[in-house]
Every structure is written in C-alpha cells, then in structure tokens.
Amino acid sequence: MPEAVLRYGDKELTLPVKIGTHGDAAIDIAKLRSELGLVTLDGGLANTAEGEGAVSFIDGEAGKLSYRGYPIEQLAEHSSFLEVAYLLQYGELPTKAELEAYEESIRRHTLIREDMKHLFEAFPHSAHPMQILASAVSALASYYPDALDPLDEEAVDISSRRLIAKTPTMIAWAYKYRVSQPYTYPDNTLDYASNFLKMMFSVPAEEYLPDPVVAKALNLLLILHADHGQNCSTSAVRLVGSSRSNIFSSVAAGIHALAGPLHGGANQEVLEMLQELYDSGTSVETAVKRAKDKNDPFRLMGFGHRVYKNFDPRARILKKAADEVLDALDVDDPLLDIARELEEVALNDEYFVERKLYPNVDFYSGIIYRAMGFPVDMFTVLFALGRMPGWIAQFRELMSKPETRIFRPRQLYVGYDYRDYVPIDRR
Ligand code: SDX
C-alpha cells in the first residue's frame, strides 16, 4: 500500500494511502493525533473524506457522475426513478421481477396516516414546504416506532420503502393544504411520477390525466437529483445517523441542510434571480459584474460547485431537457433566454473561467419545474424528493459498516486561556 511520510518537529510518521476505484487517493490519518499530537484543519471539509463510499462517484475535473458505476447519462436515458432508487440502495440494477416487486412494495405504502393532516394544518399557509416536509418526515418516526432501529436491516428496509412511497404524498398534501384545496389520495394504478402529479394538480371537480411529457420530465429530474456523494445534506444525514438516530430523524436533518440557499435552496434562488433580472430589465453583463464584485453580496445562483471544476453533467442534461420540455408544453419562458445568455457571458468571463465556475444542477432545473406548473417555493422539495433514495442509500451504507463510529470532529481552540470567575459586583 502506498504511504505518505509526515515530519513534525523531530518526529516522523508514515501514514498509509488508500487508493479508490478511479485512482483517487486518501491518507489514512487515524494515528495522526496519537503519534504526532496533531489534528487536521480543513474549513468546509473540502479536502477531507469521512470514509469509503460506493454509492456514487463524482469526477469533478472531468464533469462526470455515476451511480453504482453507471454513468448518469445512461440512467437518465434508459432508467426510471424507482429503478434508480433500487440501484442506489441495493447496489445492482434489478431484474424485471425484482423491479416489479419493488414497485409493488412502494405502491403498498403511498398512503399516509389520516391524522398527519393535523400536522400540515398546524402550519401557517405561508409556511415554506421544506419546513413542512422536514416535520412530516420526522413525524414518521412516531407513526412507525416498530421500525426505528438503524442496525436492524429489516426495520431500515421497510422504513426506506415507506420514505420513498410516502414523500410524494406528504409533499402533495402539504401543497394542497397551503393552497386550501382538498387533499388528493394516491392512485396506485399510476406510475410514481404520474401519481405525484395527480396528487399535486388534480381537483375533485375535474378529471385529471397526468401529461406524459411532464411525467417523463419529472422522472428525469428525480433521477438526476438522486445521489451526489458526500454533499452537505447527505453528510447531515450520515452525521445524525452515526449517533444511531433513526432513519426518519436523519433524513429530516438532511432536508433542513438541503433547504439552505447555497445547496438545494439554490434552485428557487436561481428562478428568483432570473425573475428579478427580467423584471428590473438588468442586463446579464451587469449581473455578471455584480457577481464578481466582492463588495456586492450578489452571487450567480446556480453557478459554481465545490467538486465540479467542469460542467456539472446534470446541468448539461437539463440544459437540453429545458428546450425539449418547454417546446413539448408549448411554453415560451423569457427566463430561459436570460439563463442561456447569462451562461454564455459567464463562461467567457475571466473571473468565472479562472475559478472554474460552471452552471450546476440548480441552474436549469427551476425553469423546467416552472414550465411543469410547480410554484417556485416547491422547487427545493422536488430536489428532496429526488435525493431521498440517495440519502437512504448513504444512511444504509454507513449503518451496514461494523466500523462505523459516531462523528465527533475535533477543533483547534483559539479562545481565552484559563481565567478565574469574576463576581458580578467586580465586573
Ligand atoms: C448543490 O455538494 C454537492 O454535491 C451539492 C449538489 C448536490 O447534488 O447535492 O451538487 C447540489 O448544492 C449545487 C450548488 C447550488 N448552490 C448554488 O448554486 C449557490 C451559488 N454557488 C456558490 O455559493 C458556491 O459556488 C458553492 C456553495 C456551490 C460552492 O462553494 P465553495 O466550494 O465553498 O466555493 P467558494 O464559495 O469558496 O467559491 C470559490 C470562489 C470564491 O471567489 P474567491 O474568494 O476565490 O475570489 O468562487 C467564487 C467565490 O466568491 N464563487 C462565486 C460563485 N460561486 C463561487 N462567485 C460568484 N457567483 C457564484 N455563484
């Protein structure tokens, strides 16, 4: 095994270097503190791997993403979201019989408990859907107390199926409550995406047939969002899971992390940014100039990525899909034109080129969601719906490893030295 040698003062420590499938290498620093009295300092954990993973792989320099070895482009073209959910969790593409059985098991769990309506209805109508979804997922732990042990594979498996099956219903019912429309129950004669669309957009007074173009586009969007290595929200799921908290609580933590504007919340921010540019008549040149100005908090939302230093392959697929979906739905969205112009100007600007800032998955997804009829503040819950199998697969991978320990990072303390308490009358 290759090694790295670290010299500190008069000491020298040889550390093993582990090599990943694609040649990426990691120094195992398990003995660093005990042998040299050192810990590492790595803001944002940009250079730190918490552990070994096999669910997905991102080649940031090449702009490649694969799930269990299958390139995202091939899954996007040939697969279904439930097939990808199976692949991410069980590691292999299912046979026809395995997929049919999995789809049937998901259909069996699409209903949620009637009294969950009280949970939705406890929120103000103005509540953000991500806040409602996180609470609803947390609540599932209370409804299924028999399947909470994270080390019991059978309990985790049934809880995983419940999460995949019930998240569309919870999202749709939270939406129906917020718009004061009647809840629509799941229709298990429909495929996953069509069932969700019907729960979202049908009303009792009208017949509703899900548009196959919209269902196909949603299936694609869910596949593209399904997993992405140790991103912020997945790390939150694994960190909470490492304390042996149950899968519902761990995923709820991931939903809260995803809600942040620097992460999944960016898809909503992108649309609001494009809308603001359109409404104010601001040129894309001005927007790019503002994004480069350190004194201006404005950022090009949907641009940049911690790992991709090339095009995000998902953005490449979505850029093409945006045209196709808007054409098929006969939608002419001026914001798409602004997005394309913004991309063109930014990709030719030294600031973005130098920093290797490219459009990421959030840059085009919102334009497609909007064309499909989703309100802007639902975009991030749609990201969460897609990421659900990835969060679950990463949680299951962590809990399946006997060597898994509770995450408990160190810090470099730079606060006050020891000092004596001062009585209040002497302060
Ligand atoms: C997702 O991790 C994942 O895999 C996430 C995700 C997933 O599938 O789970 O891919 C989903 O979260 C995509 C990212 C969505 N977020 C956004 O689009 C928000 C806008 N982007 C940025 O805020 C930023 O690019 C991040 C948060 C995505 C990455 O932040 P980093 O890695 O900490 O990079 P940084 O902020 O240190 O930026 C490096 C430089 C800085 O300039 P300098 O200090 O070197 O001069 O690039 C600049 C930044 O100011 N920069 C930007 C910019 N993004 C980075 N400048 C203008 N506009 C931007 N969008």
PDB file of C-alpha atoms and ligand atoms in Angstrom, residues 43-44 46 58 65 67 224-234 257-258 260-267 269-270 273 287-288 290-294 296-309 312 314 351-352 354-363 383 387 391, ligand 1:
ATOM      1  CA  GLY A  43     -12.534  24.524   6.504  1.00  0.00           C
ATOM      2  CA  GLY A  44     -15.676  23.265   4.755  1.00  0.00           C
ATOM      3  CA  ALA A  46     -13.082  20.476   1.180  1.00  0.00           C
ATOM      4  CA  ILE A  58     -18.172  12.371  -8.960  1.00  0.00           C
ATOM      5  CA  LEU A  65     -21.246  11.441 -12.258  1.00  0.00           C
ATOM      6  CA  TYR A  67     -24.441   5.796  -9.572  1.00  0.00           C
ATOM      7  CA  LEU A 224     -30.609  13.427 -11.859  1.00  0.00           C
ATOM      8  CA  HIS A 225     -31.046  14.500  -8.226  1.00  0.00           C
ATOM      9  CA  ALA A 226     -30.973  11.010  -6.702  1.00  0.00           C
ATOM     10  CA  ASP A 227     -27.462  10.967  -5.198  1.00  0.00           C
ATOM     11  CA  HIS A 228     -24.299  13.035  -5.228  1.00  0.00           C
ATOM     12  CA  GLY A 229     -21.564  11.750  -2.928  1.00  0.00           C
ATOM     13  CA  GLN A 230     -20.962  13.462   0.384  1.00  0.00           C
ATOM     14  CA  ASN A 231     -22.787  16.736  -0.314  1.00  0.00           C
ATOM     15  CA  CYS A 232     -23.885  18.897   2.595  1.00  0.00           C
ATOM     16  CA  SER A 233     -27.320  17.314   3.135  1.00  0.00           C
ATOM     17  CA  THR A 234     -26.072  13.740   2.729  1.00  0.00           C
ATOM     18  CA  ALA A 257     -29.490  21.144   5.253  1.00  0.00           C
ATOM     19  CA  LEU A 258     -30.773  20.938   1.675  1.00  0.00           C
ATOM     20  CA  GLY A 260     -30.054  26.264   2.500  1.00  0.00           C
ATOM     21  CA  PRO A 261     -29.666  28.703  -0.445  1.00  0.00           C
ATOM     22  CA  LEU A 262     -26.101  27.524  -1.075  1.00  0.00           C
ATOM     23  CA  HIS A 263     -27.340  23.948  -1.513  1.00  0.00           C
ATOM     24  CA  GLY A 264     -30.716  22.697  -2.699  1.00  0.00           C
ATOM     25  CA  GLY A 265     -32.382  26.025  -1.977  1.00  0.00           C
ATOM     26  CA  ALA A 266     -30.386  27.391  -4.919  1.00  0.00           C
ATOM     27  CA  ASN A 267     -32.935  26.133  -7.473  1.00  0.00           C
ATOM     28  CA  GLU A 269     -32.889  31.274  -5.746  1.00  0.00           C
ATOM     29  CA  VAL A 270     -31.975  30.842  -9.440  1.00  0.00           C
ATOM     30  CA  MET A 273     -32.641  35.809  -9.569  1.00  0.00           C
ATOM     31  CA  ALA A 287     -25.444  40.715 -13.264  1.00  0.00           C
ATOM     32  CA  VAL A 288     -22.078  39.127 -14.032  1.00  0.00           C
ATOM     33  CA  ARG A 290     -22.186  42.339  -9.662  1.00  0.00           C
ATOM     34  CA  ALA A 291     -21.399  38.641  -9.107  1.00  0.00           C
ATOM     35  CA  LYS A 292     -17.684  39.437  -9.434  1.00  0.00           C
ATOM     36  CA  ASP A 293     -17.794  42.406  -7.080  1.00  0.00           C
ATOM     37  CA  LYS A 294     -16.574  41.302  -3.641  1.00  0.00           C
ATOM     38  CA  ASP A 296     -21.692  43.064  -3.576  1.00  0.00           C
ATOM     39  CA  PRO A 297     -23.375  40.072  -1.854  1.00  0.00           C
ATOM     40  CA  PHE A 298     -24.999  39.151  -5.181  1.00  0.00           C
ATOM     41  CA  ARG A 299     -23.926  35.727  -6.474  1.00  0.00           C
ATOM     42  CA  LEU A 300     -24.880  33.971  -9.703  1.00  0.00           C
ATOM     43  CA  MET A 301     -27.082  31.352  -8.131  1.00  0.00           C
ATOM     44  CA  GLY A 302     -26.874  28.008  -9.918  1.00  0.00           C
ATOM     45  CA  PHE A 303     -23.200  28.624 -10.695  1.00  0.00           C
ATOM     46  CA  GLY A 304     -20.176  27.051  -9.072  1.00  0.00           C
ATOM     47  CA  HIS A 305     -19.647  23.816  -7.225  1.00  0.00           C
ATOM     48  CA  ARG A 306     -17.346  22.501  -4.524  1.00  0.00           C
ATOM     49  CA  VAL A 307     -16.450  19.421  -6.572  1.00  0.00           C
ATOM     50  CA  TYR A 308     -17.222  20.119 -10.248  1.00  0.00           C
ATOM     51  CA  LYS A 309     -14.477  22.195 -11.823  1.00  0.00           C
ATOM     52  CA  ASP A 312     -21.989  19.624 -13.968  1.00  0.00           C
ATOM     53  CA  ARG A 314     -26.665  17.108 -14.733  1.00  0.00           C
ATOM     54  CA  TYR A 351     -13.400  35.604 -13.223  1.00  0.00           C
ATOM     55  CA  PHE A 352     -15.569  32.522 -13.800  1.00  0.00           C
ATOM     56  CA  GLU A 354     -10.241  31.295 -13.510  1.00  0.00           C
ATOM     57  CA  ARG A 355     -12.372  29.948 -10.658  1.00  0.00           C
ATOM     58  CA  LYS A 356     -13.799  27.139 -12.828  1.00  0.00           C
ATOM     59  CA  LEU A 357     -17.364  28.208 -12.100  1.00  0.00           C
ATOM     60  CA  TYR A 358     -19.869  26.397 -14.312  1.00  0.00           C
ATOM     61  CA  PRO A 359     -23.655  26.021 -14.192  1.00  0.00           C
ATOM     62  CA  ASN A 360     -24.665  23.363 -11.657  1.00  0.00           C
ATOM     63  CA  VAL A 361     -27.735  21.163 -11.356  1.00  0.00           C
ATOM     64  CA  ASP A 362     -29.802  24.036  -9.957  1.00  0.00           C
ATOM     65  CA  PHE A 363     -29.249  26.392 -12.874  1.00  0.00           C
ATOM     66  CA  PHE A 383     -34.958  18.293  -5.058  1.00  0.00           C
ATOM     67  CA  ARG A 387     -32.477  12.951  -3.292  1.00  0.00           C
ATOM     68  CA  TRP A 391     -29.916   9.885   1.469  1.00  0.00           C
TER      69      TRP A 391
HETATM   70  C1  SDX B   1     -25.895  21.875  -4.917  1.00  0.00           C
HETATM   71  O1  SDX B   1     -22.133  19.335  -2.969  1.00  0.00           O
HETATM   72  C2  SDX B   1     -22.972  18.951  -3.839  1.00  0.00           C
HETATM   73  O2  SDX B   1     -22.790  17.917  -4.485  1.00  0.00           O
HETATM   74  C3  SDX B   1     -24.220  19.809  -3.963  1.00  0.00           C
HETATM   75  C4  SDX B   1     -25.182  19.451  -5.078  1.00  0.00           C
HETATM   76  C5  SDX B   1     -25.837  18.101  -4.843  1.00  0.00           C
HETATM   77  O3  SDX B   1     -26.266  17.498  -5.831  1.00  0.00           O
HETATM   78  O4  SDX B   1     -26.003  17.724  -3.652  1.00  0.00           O
HETATM   79  O5  SDX B   1     -24.498  19.437  -6.305  1.00  0.00           O
HETATM   80  C6  SDX B   1     -26.333  20.464  -5.152  1.00  0.00           C
HETATM   81  O6  SDX B   1     -25.927  22.329  -3.808  1.00  0.00           O
HETATM   82  C7  SDX B   1     -25.340  22.667  -6.073  1.00  0.00           C
HETATM   83  C8  SDX B   1     -24.817  24.087  -5.644  1.00  0.00           C
HETATM   84  C9  SDX B   1     -26.024  25.033  -5.543  1.00  0.00           C
HETATM   85  N1  SDX B   1     -25.578  26.363  -4.982  1.00  0.00           N
HETATM   86  C10 SDX B   1     -25.524  27.451  -5.737  1.00  0.00           C
HETATM   87  O7  SDX B   1     -25.729  27.480  -6.944  1.00  0.00           O
HETATM   88  C11 SDX B   1     -25.192  28.723  -4.954  1.00  0.00           C
HETATM   89  C12 SDX B   1     -24.144  29.547  -5.707  1.00  0.00           C
HETATM   90  N2  SDX B   1     -22.857  28.836  -5.665  1.00  0.00           N
HETATM   91  C13 SDX B   1     -21.960  29.138  -4.595  1.00  0.00           C
HETATM   92  O8  SDX B   1     -22.417  29.755  -3.479  1.00  0.00           O
HETATM   93  C14 SDX B   1     -20.766  28.195  -4.476  1.00  0.00           C
HETATM   94  O9  SDX B   1     -20.276  28.015  -5.747  1.00  0.00           O
HETATM   95  C15 SDX B   1     -20.994  26.844  -3.810  1.00  0.00           C
HETATM   96  C16 SDX B   1     -21.667  26.986  -2.499  1.00  0.00           C
HETATM   97  C17 SDX B   1     -21.801  25.955  -4.691  1.00  0.00           C
HETATM   98  C18 SDX B   1     -19.613  26.231  -3.611  1.00  0.00           C
HETATM   99  O10 SDX B   1     -18.977  26.972  -2.654  1.00  0.00           O
HETATM  100  P1  SDX B   1     -17.409  26.712  -2.310  1.00  0.00           P
HETATM  101  O11 SDX B   1     -16.923  25.433  -2.856  1.00  0.00           O
HETATM  102  O12 SDX B   1     -17.221  26.969  -0.845  1.00  0.00           O
HETATM  103  O13 SDX B   1     -16.693  27.803  -3.163  1.00  0.00           O
HETATM  104  P2  SDX B   1     -16.399  29.293  -2.680  1.00  0.00           P
HETATM  105  O14 SDX B   1     -17.656  29.906  -2.159  1.00  0.00           O
HETATM  106  O15 SDX B   1     -15.207  29.264  -1.801  1.00  0.00           O
HETATM  107  O16 SDX B   1     -16.057  29.989  -4.080  1.00  0.00           O
HETATM  108  C19 SDX B   1     -14.741  29.923  -4.629  1.00  0.00           C
HETATM  109  C20 SDX B   1     -14.594  31.261  -5.359  1.00  0.00           C
HETATM  110  C21 SDX B   1     -14.862  32.474  -4.456  1.00  0.00           C
HETATM  111  O17 SDX B   1     -14.142  33.549  -5.028  1.00  0.00           O
HETATM  112  P3  SDX B   1     -12.683  33.965  -4.363  1.00  0.00           P
HETATM  113  O18 SDX B   1     -12.905  34.127  -2.877  1.00  0.00           O
HETATM  114  O19 SDX B   1     -11.773  32.794  -4.684  1.00  0.00           O
HETATM  115  O20 SDX B   1     -12.304  35.248  -5.061  1.00  0.00           O
HETATM  116  O21 SDX B   1     -15.587  31.359  -6.404  1.00  0.00           O
HETATM  117  C22 SDX B   1     -16.472  32.426  -6.122  1.00  0.00           C
HETATM  118  C23 SDX B   1     -16.312  32.756  -4.650  1.00  0.00           C
HETATM  119  O22 SDX B   1     -16.623  34.126  -4.395  1.00  0.00           O
HETATM  120  N3  SDX B   1     -17.829  31.955  -6.399  1.00  0.00           N
HETATM  121  C24 SDX B   1     -18.784  32.660  -6.988  1.00  0.00           C
HETATM  122  C25 SDX B   1     -19.872  31.786  -7.093  1.00  0.00           C
HETATM  123  N4  SDX B   1     -19.564  30.604  -6.568  1.00  0.00           N
HETATM  124  C26 SDX B   1     -18.292  30.706  -6.133  1.00  0.00           C
HETATM  125  N5  SDX B   1     -18.814  33.934  -7.432  1.00  0.00           N
HETATM  126  C27 SDX B   1     -19.974  34.326  -7.995  1.00  0.00           C
HETATM  127  N6  SDX B   1     -21.073  33.566  -8.144  1.00  0.00           N
HETATM  128  C28 SDX B   1     -21.049  32.278  -7.700  1.00  0.00           C
HETATM  129  N7  SDX B   1     -22.127  31.526  -7.839  1.00  0.00           N
END
